[in-house]
Amino acid sequence: MTLSHTTVNRLPLEEQVKMVCAFVAANPK
């Protein structure tokens, strides 16, 4: 992922999950 760990760690877990889901949806394997 391109997100920095420091940025992610400042977010609530729910927001982290949303961001990860969006990232995965935008980058199908």
Short mmCIF file of N, CA and C in Angstrom, two decimals:
data_model
loop_
_atom_site.label_atom_id
_atom_site.label_comp_id
_atom_site.label_asym_id
_atom_site.label_seq_id
_atom_site.Cartn_x
_atom_site.Cartn_y
_atom_site.Cartn_z
N MET A 1 0.84 -1.21 0.00
CA MET A 1 0.00 0.00 0.00
C MET A 1 0.87 1.25 0.00
N THR A 2 0.33 2.33 -0.50
CA THR A 2 1.10 3.56 -0.60
C THR A 2 0.88 4.47 0.60
N LEU A 3 -0.07 4.13 1.46
CA LEU A 3 -0.34 4.96 2.64
C LEU A 3 0.77 4.77 3.66
N SER A 4 1.16 5.86 4.30
CA SER A 4 2.20 5.75 5.33
C SER A 4 1.61 5.18 6.60
N HIS A 5 2.40 4.45 7.34
CA HIS A 5 1.92 3.83 8.58
C HIS A 5 1.54 4.89 9.59
N THR A 6 2.24 6.01 9.61
CA THR A 6 1.95 7.05 10.59
C THR A 6 0.58 7.64 10.34
N THR A 7 0.21 7.80 9.07
CA THR A 7 -1.10 8.36 8.74
C THR A 7 -2.19 7.37 9.13
N VAL A 8 -2.00 6.11 8.77
CA VAL A 8 -3.00 5.09 9.07
C VAL A 8 -3.21 4.94 10.57
N ASN A 9 -2.11 4.98 11.32
CA ASN A 9 -2.20 4.77 12.76
C ASN A 9 -2.96 5.88 13.47
N ARG A 10 -3.11 7.04 12.83
CA ARG A 10 -3.85 8.14 13.46
C ARG A 10 -5.35 7.99 13.25
N LEU A 11 -5.73 7.10 12.37
CA LEU A 11 -7.15 6.93 12.06
C LEU A 11 -7.79 5.88 12.94
N PRO A 12 -9.10 6.03 13.19
CA PRO A 12 -9.83 4.98 13.90
C PRO A 12 -9.80 3.69 13.08
N LEU A 13 -9.97 2.57 13.75
CA LEU A 13 -9.91 1.29 13.05
C LEU A 13 -10.94 1.22 11.92
N GLU A 14 -12.13 1.74 12.16
CA GLU A 14 -13.19 1.70 11.14
C GLU A 14 -12.74 2.41 9.87
N GLU A 15 -12.09 3.56 10.03
CA GLU A 15 -11.61 4.31 8.87
C GLU A 15 -10.49 3.54 8.17
N GLN A 16 -9.64 2.87 8.93
CA GLN A 16 -8.58 2.07 8.33
C GLN A 16 -9.17 0.98 7.46
N VAL A 17 -10.22 0.33 7.97
CA VAL A 17 -10.87 -0.75 7.22
C VAL A 17 -11.45 -0.21 5.92
N LYS A 18 -12.11 0.94 5.99
CA LYS A 18 -12.69 1.55 4.78
C LYS A 18 -11.62 1.83 3.75
N MET A 19 -10.48 2.38 4.22
CA MET A 19 -9.41 2.72 3.29
C MET A 19 -8.82 1.47 2.66
N VAL A 20 -8.64 0.43 3.45
CA VAL A 20 -8.08 -0.81 2.92
C VAL A 20 -9.05 -1.43 1.91
N CYS A 21 -10.33 -1.44 2.23
CA CYS A 21 -11.32 -2.01 1.31
C CYS A 21 -11.34 -1.24 0.00
N ALA A 22 -11.27 0.08 0.09
CA ALA A 22 -11.27 0.91 -1.11
C ALA A 22 -10.01 0.65 -1.93
N PHE A 23 -8.88 0.50 -1.24
CA PHE A 23 -7.61 0.25 -1.93
C PHE A 23 -7.66 -1.08 -2.67
N VAL A 24 -8.17 -2.11 -2.00
CA VAL A 24 -8.26 -3.44 -2.61
C VAL A 24 -9.24 -3.43 -3.78
N ALA A 25 -10.36 -2.74 -3.62
CA ALA A 25 -11.36 -2.69 -4.67
C ALA A 25 -10.81 -1.98 -5.91
N ALA A 26 -9.95 -1.00 -5.69
CA ALA A 26 -9.39 -0.24 -6.81
C ALA A 26 -8.22 -0.98 -7.45
N ASN A 27 -7.69 -2.00 -6.76
CA ASN A 27 -6.53 -2.73 -7.28
C ASN A 27 -6.77 -4.24 -7.22
N PRO A 28 -7.70 -4.73 -8.05
CA PRO A 28 -7.99 -6.17 -8.05
C PRO A 28 -6.74 -6.96 -8.45
N LYS A 29 -6.58 -8.13 -7.85
CA LYS A 29 -5.40 -8.93 -8.15
C LYS A 29 -5.72 -9.96 -9.23
#
